[in-house]
Amino acid sequence: MRIAMIGTGYVGLVSGACFSEFGVDVVCVDKDEGKIARLLDGVMPIFEPGLDKLVETIVRAGRLRFSTNLKESVAGADAVFIAVGTPSRRGDGHADLSFVYAVAREIADALTGYAVIVTKSTVPVGTGKEVGRIIREARPDAQFDMVSNPEFLREGSAINDFMRPDRVVIGTASDRAKEIMRNLYRPLYLIETPIVFTALETSELTKYAANTFLATKITFINEIADLCEQLGCDVQDVAKGIGLDGRIGRKFLHAGPGYGGSCFPKDTLALVRTAQEAGSPLKIVETVVEVNDARKKQMAKRVIQALGGSAKGKTVAVLGVTFKPNTDDMRDSPSLDIIPALQEAGATVRAFDPEGMTEAKKLLDGVIWCDTTYECMGGADVVVIITEWNEFRALDLDRVKKLLRQPIIVDLRNVYDPQTLAAAGFTYISIGRPSAAA
Ligand code: UGA
């Protein structure tokens, strides 16, 4: 089996590497010559645990190649995966499909024999059909079938999510295409991964429904956390108490500063627009988008309150700026709302993130970037944990206390136990749990 993966972003690179680990002959294609040159040198464009090692091994084994030549890479491939970006379109929140359609035209030009054309990027319902139309229009003689095969991997655990998925969703009307897709995913049969075959459009919607449901679950527990604060309850206990019900499930019930990242914010918004246009609005998801946006903005107020109502002249030490740990991705990270709001309120912000600072420096002005966790805390009036990186989970509390001007910690990820922090002499504010004061 030979496949061409168009686009070496998160989805394309991880999927390409993992398919080649399955034994498939893969060529990953990107227009960006610099990116391909770096990949050929073994330099990954993203931080994803285990990806560099995996790529190095399979490149050496000759199963994974990188190229800027789409035409050569697509010719003779059994399957061509479209894994280019589908960002939010400025102004209306719809997914911007211009990259997908441009690639479709190039693929049309490059097809030599039968191939399945697979959309792996998250694309709105109807995109696969339109890609098929574009190819057919450009090349009436081309032999191909369209497939939707959405990706459910999470940044930070992408390789494991690809290799041990809960399920694989494949949308197509063609038996020939089904057979090729089944062959590509054959190694997953060994671990009895359920494969859900659907129509093309149903598969496209399934991806949005999955992300939207997860975003809703997070937003639900975030609102319960706010209520816990008013009623003196503990959201972690509530999450456990409801999550043990198999119908609800324990995952994605961790209250925090609001979801971010490259997927949930863009996909919730895109599905809201699709549903409005289809005349079947998703009121729940509309509210989720609104509540989450407001939540991210509101988080800075907690810090200001912890400082006694004013941040003027105060120094805030921010630990973690990426939207979650084990990634360098800053897209829609809560830190992008929290840090400017603190600066506007008159605070000086010092910050440290193990992997995200290169990206963050481009997006956040006026921040004092530090080299280590402890350097960041030196002389600060309050510590704010925005991202739950492992290295922030076991801070030397005595050392922290000595470094701070005031022993205050605002923990937006509930990393610490309130009683322990109070016993160590801190004023500790977390999410949805009774505050603890020394
Ligand atoms: C998400 C989905 O989880 C993947 O299944 C999907 O494939 C991917 O989007 C995508 O569409 O490409 P990802 O954005 O990498 O993956 O990250 P998540 O682990 O889902 O986290 C998203 C956000 O929700 C983060 O800001 C995280 O901190 C937040 N979150 C997550 C919570 O606040 N609480 C939770 O309990 C879980």
XYZ file of C-alpha atoms and ligand atoms in Angstrom:
475
model
C 0.000 0.000 0.000
C 1.221 3.468 -0.825
C -0.336 6.702 0.377
C 0.265 10.410 -0.102
C -0.478 12.648 2.893
C -1.006 16.252 1.800
C -0.229 18.707 4.604
C 2.364 18.221 7.343
C 0.542 19.943 10.192
C -0.488 18.068 13.322
C -2.944 15.720 11.692
C -0.939 15.062 8.518
C 2.416 14.513 10.147
C 1.180 12.291 12.959
C -1.151 10.286 10.682
C 1.567 9.907 8.035
C 4.123 8.742 10.599
C 1.671 6.338 12.240
C 0.485 4.815 8.948
C 4.096 4.149 8.029
C 4.584 2.554 11.441
C 1.684 0.268 10.418
C 3.855 -0.800 7.445
C 2.365 1.462 4.775
C 4.647 3.287 2.328
C 3.950 6.998 3.009
C 5.035 10.239 1.434
C 4.148 13.415 3.349
C 3.765 16.429 1.079
C 3.873 20.128 1.917
C 4.217 23.279 -0.150
C 6.442 24.848 2.494
C 9.955 24.044 1.278
C 11.598 25.145 4.517
C 9.357 22.850 6.526
C 10.110 19.861 4.290
C 13.842 20.638 4.388
C 13.734 20.705 8.191
C 11.734 17.460 8.294
C 14.350 15.837 6.060
C 16.905 16.964 8.656
C 14.807 15.368 11.393
C 13.528 18.683 12.811
C 9.832 18.487 13.740
C 7.683 21.594 13.081
C 5.647 20.888 16.228
C 6.353 19.635 19.715
C 4.637 16.272 20.111
C 6.050 13.701 22.541
C 7.604 10.711 20.740
C 7.103 12.075 17.207
C 10.759 12.850 16.440
C 11.889 9.340 17.492
C 9.100 7.672 15.501
C 9.843 9.713 12.384
C 13.577 9.051 12.653
C 13.041 5.275 12.872
C 10.638 4.958 9.954
C 12.529 7.373 7.723
C 15.607 5.233 8.314
C 13.568 2.120 7.472
C 12.641 3.817 4.176
C 8.882 3.758 4.757
C 8.352 7.488 5.246
C 9.430 10.193 2.834
C 8.919 13.951 2.652
C 8.396 15.931 -0.516
C 7.242 19.261 -1.914
C 6.234 17.588 -5.163
C 2.523 16.809 -4.942
C 2.251 15.559 -8.498
C 4.958 12.918 -8.145
C 3.728 11.864 -4.709
C 0.092 11.409 -5.737
C 0.855 9.489 -8.934
C 0.319 5.778 -8.278
C -0.828 6.190 -4.661
C -3.629 3.893 -3.430
C -4.941 6.649 -1.186
C -4.435 10.408 -1.074
C -5.170 12.037 2.277
C -6.050 15.722 2.481
C -4.759 16.946 5.838
C -4.355 20.676 5.264
C -5.618 23.351 7.650
C -9.266 24.437 7.895
C -8.990 27.557 10.064
C -11.950 29.699 11.128
C -12.796 32.159 8.382
C -12.388 35.732 9.576
C -15.715 37.371 10.285
C -18.238 34.537 10.080
C -16.706 31.559 11.930
C -17.189 29.189 8.997
C -14.329 26.781 8.262
C -12.072 28.238 5.572
C -11.892 25.532 2.887
C -9.720 27.361 0.396
C -6.669 25.171 1.170
C -8.723 21.977 0.832
C -10.173 22.987 -2.532
C -6.806 24.187 -3.866
C -5.296 20.814 -2.980
C -8.259 19.029 -4.649
C -7.441 20.788 -7.922
C -3.794 19.774 -7.669
C -4.716 16.182 -6.885
C -7.011 16.079 -9.922
C -4.097 17.040 -12.081
C -1.829 14.402 -10.543
C -4.035 11.273 -10.487
C -2.725 8.454 -12.687
C -4.888 5.435 -11.766
C -7.641 4.570 -9.269
C -7.165 6.131 -5.828
C -9.298 6.917 -2.831
C -9.292 10.592 -1.903
C -9.644 10.920 1.843
C -10.471 14.069 3.799
C -8.680 13.768 7.153
C -8.865 17.450 8.100
C -11.995 18.462 9.993
C -14.306 19.611 7.205
C -17.955 20.723 7.206
C -20.668 18.457 5.876
C -20.652 18.518 2.096
C -16.927 19.201 1.678
C -16.060 15.672 0.516
C -18.790 15.854 -2.079
C -17.480 19.215 -3.295
C -13.895 17.908 -3.438
C -15.206 15.032 -5.593
C -17.000 17.498 -7.847
C -13.874 19.637 -8.266
C -11.766 16.610 -9.200
C -14.392 15.254 -11.601
C -14.797 18.633 -13.264
C -11.038 19.039 -13.758
C -10.449 15.421 -14.784
C -13.592 13.714 -16.123
C -11.468 10.627 -16.846
C -10.100 10.260 -13.284
C -10.923 7.085 -11.376
C -11.418 7.743 -7.691
C -13.794 7.500 -4.755
C -14.270 9.990 -1.948
C -13.848 9.004 1.710
C -14.199 10.961 4.941
C -11.920 9.639 7.692
C -11.813 12.202 10.500
C -9.024 12.200 13.035
C -9.731 12.112 16.771
C -6.200 12.530 18.088
C -5.334 14.939 20.881
C -2.244 17.104 20.863
C 0.227 15.814 23.421
C -0.934 12.196 23.130
C -1.430 12.102 19.378
C 0.643 8.997 18.614
C -1.079 6.878 21.224
C -4.489 8.186 20.121
C -3.708 7.162 16.535
C -2.286 3.750 17.439
C -4.942 2.862 20.028
C -8.072 4.753 19.030
C -11.474 4.225 20.636
C -12.834 3.888 17.106
C -12.148 4.686 13.464
C -14.878 6.420 11.460
C -14.937 5.908 7.697
C -17.548 7.569 5.502
C -17.921 6.427 1.912
C -20.445 5.043 -0.526
C -17.900 2.852 -2.326
C -17.121 -0.798 -1.466
C -13.787 -0.547 -3.271
C -12.813 2.452 -1.122
C -13.983 0.640 2.036
C -11.656 -2.267 1.219
C -8.639 0.024 0.795
C -9.416 1.839 4.049
C -9.879 -1.484 5.861
C -6.451 -2.583 4.601
C -4.825 0.643 5.764
C -6.197 0.178 9.275
C -5.624 -3.611 9.355
C -3.197 -3.469 12.353
C -6.014 -2.008 14.441
C -8.132 -5.159 13.888
C -5.614 -6.961 16.088
C -6.577 -4.751 19.008
C -10.260 -5.015 18.056
C -10.748 -1.311 17.348
C -14.353 -0.717 16.263
C -14.576 0.634 12.708
C -17.730 2.628 12.034
C -18.685 2.771 8.357
C -21.081 5.566 7.427
C -22.118 7.749 4.534
C -19.636 10.487 3.556
C -21.644 13.360 5.057
C -22.483 11.462 8.248
C -18.799 10.877 8.919
C -18.065 14.589 8.429
C -20.785 15.505 10.924
C -19.622 12.829 13.398
C -16.292 14.588 13.811
C -17.951 17.924 14.635
C -20.465 16.236 16.918
C -17.636 14.537 18.857
C -15.649 17.732 19.430
C -18.768 19.744 20.177
C -19.975 17.195 22.709
C -16.609 17.210 24.499
C -16.549 21.037 24.535
C -20.069 20.958 25.985
C -19.032 18.491 28.679
C -16.126 20.742 29.723
C -18.327 23.831 29.719
C -20.943 22.042 31.813
C -18.435 21.141 34.511
C -16.985 24.672 34.376
C -20.413 26.123 35.155
C -20.939 23.544 37.898
C -17.559 24.704 39.270
C -18.845 28.293 39.456
C -21.929 27.056 41.261
C -19.751 25.026 43.654
C -17.921 28.208 44.571
C -21.198 29.915 45.462
C -22.498 26.944 47.443
C -19.247 25.917 49.145
C -19.064 22.577 47.299
C -16.148 20.789 45.635
C -16.331 20.342 41.847
C -13.761 17.532 41.817
C -15.990 15.453 44.082
C -19.035 16.296 41.950
C -17.109 15.272 38.795
C -16.138 11.972 40.389
C -19.631 11.406 41.718
C -21.239 11.870 38.320
C -18.376 10.523 36.207
C -18.508 7.064 37.768
C -21.924 6.704 36.163
C -20.988 4.845 32.975
C -23.570 6.866 31.045
C -21.682 10.072 31.876
C -18.046 8.895 32.034
C -15.150 10.384 33.993
C -13.152 11.940 31.183
C -13.359 15.623 30.176
C -14.923 16.647 33.472
C -11.919 18.600 34.654
C -12.926 22.179 35.443
C -10.493 24.874 34.304
C -10.108 28.278 32.665
C -12.119 27.288 29.570
C -11.221 25.103 26.613
C -8.787 26.364 23.964
C -6.646 24.875 21.239
C -6.782 24.500 17.511
C -9.966 22.412 17.459
C -12.735 22.998 20.004
C -13.091 26.790 19.553
C -13.041 26.584 15.745
C -15.173 23.439 15.436
C -17.901 24.526 17.857
C -18.225 27.811 15.981
C -18.256 26.136 12.565
C -20.963 23.672 13.630
C -23.059 26.526 15.042
C -22.883 28.249 11.636
C -23.648 25.030 9.708
C -26.671 24.347 11.919
C -27.994 27.907 11.615
C -27.729 27.737 7.851
C -29.419 24.347 7.774
C -32.333 25.872 9.706
C -31.729 23.564 12.670
C -29.865 25.715 15.205
C -27.857 24.051 17.978
C -28.841 26.260 20.897
C -26.793 24.267 23.389
C -23.612 24.664 21.349
C -24.298 28.375 20.777
C -24.428 28.793 24.543
C -21.288 26.704 25.029
C -19.348 29.014 22.691
C -20.631 32.093 24.517
C -20.009 30.718 28.018
C -16.500 29.549 27.169
C -15.481 32.884 25.606
C -16.770 34.768 28.630
C -15.037 32.360 30.997
C -11.598 32.882 29.483
C -12.028 36.644 29.789
C -13.301 36.397 33.338
C -10.319 34.401 34.684
C -8.113 37.503 35.125
C -10.648 38.869 37.632
C -9.908 35.961 39.957
C -6.274 36.953 40.008
C -7.108 40.605 40.601
C -9.432 39.622 43.442
C -6.676 37.480 44.942
C -4.495 40.606 44.915
C -7.089 42.412 47.017
C -9.042 44.017 44.149
C -6.279 45.839 42.288
C -3.389 44.646 40.151
C -1.874 48.088 39.763
C 1.884 47.959 40.355
C 1.726 44.244 41.162
C 3.815 41.484 39.583
C 2.090 38.304 38.433
C 4.068 35.101 37.770
C 2.313 33.005 35.135
C 3.201 29.308 34.944
C 2.174 27.783 31.614
C 0.846 29.632 28.568
C -0.006 26.859 26.069
C -3.647 25.736 25.809
C -2.708 22.450 27.481
C 0.480 20.627 28.504
C 2.787 18.623 26.193
C 2.335 20.948 23.261
C 3.813 24.224 22.071
C 0.441 25.225 20.602
C -0.849 28.630 21.675
C -3.982 28.722 19.519
C -6.956 30.082 21.477
C -5.120 29.455 24.725
C -6.815 31.007 27.794
C -3.477 32.724 28.503
C -4.101 34.977 25.478
C -7.096 36.466 27.321
C -5.760 36.318 30.852
C -2.319 37.906 30.394
C -3.426 41.039 28.429
C -6.292 41.584 30.913
C -3.818 41.512 33.812
C -1.507 43.916 31.990
C -4.429 46.243 31.293
C -5.242 46.185 34.983
C -1.742 47.508 35.691
C 0.161 44.308 36.470
C 3.628 43.354 35.284
C 3.507 39.797 33.978
C 6.425 37.396 34.199
C 5.882 34.013 32.527
C 7.427 30.623 31.927
C 6.320 27.692 29.769
C 8.426 24.585 29.062
C 7.668 24.491 25.312
C 5.347 27.341 24.363
C 7.438 30.489 24.756
C 8.712 30.746 21.181
C 5.133 30.821 19.890
C 3.854 32.890 22.813
C 6.418 35.660 22.276
C 4.835 36.347 18.884
C 1.374 36.733 20.409
C 1.899 38.413 23.766
C 3.547 41.807 24.191
C 5.231 43.223 27.242
C 5.681 39.922 29.076
C 8.932 39.229 30.923
C 9.821 35.727 29.703
C 11.804 33.640 32.162
C 14.089 30.629 31.774
C 12.812 28.542 34.651
C 9.770 28.097 36.876
C 11.525 29.462 39.944
C 13.102 32.405 38.155
C 9.591 33.347 37.017
C 8.307 33.518 40.588
C 11.083 35.750 41.918
C 9.594 38.898 43.510
C 6.038 38.223 42.307
C 2.921 39.075 44.294
C 0.964 36.076 43.044
C 1.555 32.856 41.070
C -1.043 31.851 38.468
C -1.004 28.310 37.079
C -2.668 28.467 33.650
C -1.385 25.198 32.149
C -0.906 21.988 34.115
C 2.587 20.990 32.937
C 4.010 18.165 35.075
C 6.855 20.325 36.321
C 4.356 22.675 38.005
C 2.730 19.797 39.898
C 5.426 19.283 42.503
C 6.773 22.743 43.299
C 9.087 23.121 46.277
C 6.597 25.110 48.356
C 9.140 26.457 50.861
C 11.235 27.788 47.995
C 8.154 29.285 46.329
C 7.200 31.078 49.551
C 10.653 32.585 49.890
C 10.590 33.815 46.274
C 7.185 35.482 46.460
C 6.405 38.859 47.952
C 3.062 37.467 49.088
C 2.297 33.732 49.352
C -0.692 33.639 46.985
C -1.337 30.955 44.362
C -4.206 31.058 41.863
C -4.426 27.571 40.416
C -6.697 27.523 37.337
C -6.116 23.763 36.828
C -6.705 22.430 40.361
C -3.259 20.889 40.468
C -2.856 21.224 44.254
C -4.768 20.160 47.325
C -6.244 23.219 49.097
C -5.558 21.872 52.601
C -1.896 21.136 51.840
C -1.368 24.603 50.414
C -3.085 26.275 53.373
C -0.976 24.224 55.778
C 2.136 25.372 53.894
C 1.121 28.984 54.534
C -0.403 29.952 51.171
C -3.575 31.727 50.232
C -4.759 29.305 47.593
C -7.503 29.978 45.075
C -8.534 27.214 42.690
C -11.528 26.366 40.494
C -14.799 25.177 41.994
C -13.357 24.302 45.386
C -13.577 26.139 48.682
C -10.681 28.633 48.888
C -8.048 27.921 51.501
C -6.189 30.594 53.446
C -3.131 30.107 55.602
C -9.380 17.743 20.659
C -10.098 16.398 20.847
O -9.948 15.942 22.201
C -9.535 15.330 19.900
O -10.285 14.128 20.009
C -9.660 15.872 18.453
O -9.123 14.952 17.526
C -8.913 17.185 18.338
O -9.472 18.128 19.278
C -9.058 17.678 16.922
O -10.179 17.936 16.482
O -8.057 17.678 16.184
P -7.029 18.774 21.502
O -7.563 20.087 20.996
O -5.661 18.352 21.120
O -8.013 17.568 21.020
O -7.044 18.826 23.074
P -7.976 18.316 24.283
O -7.185 17.404 25.143
O -9.263 17.832 23.804
O -8.177 19.689 25.084
C -8.883 20.787 24.526
C -9.095 21.851 25.562
O -10.024 21.443 26.549
C -7.832 22.251 26.327
O -7.806 23.655 26.473
C -7.975 21.560 27.659
O -7.288 22.186 28.699
C -9.478 21.638 27.849
N -10.002 20.603 28.753
C -9.982 19.292 28.397
C -10.551 20.987 29.963
O -10.595 22.185 30.316
N -11.065 20.023 30.784
C -11.056 18.710 30.445
O -11.557 17.878 31.253
C -10.496 18.335 29.224
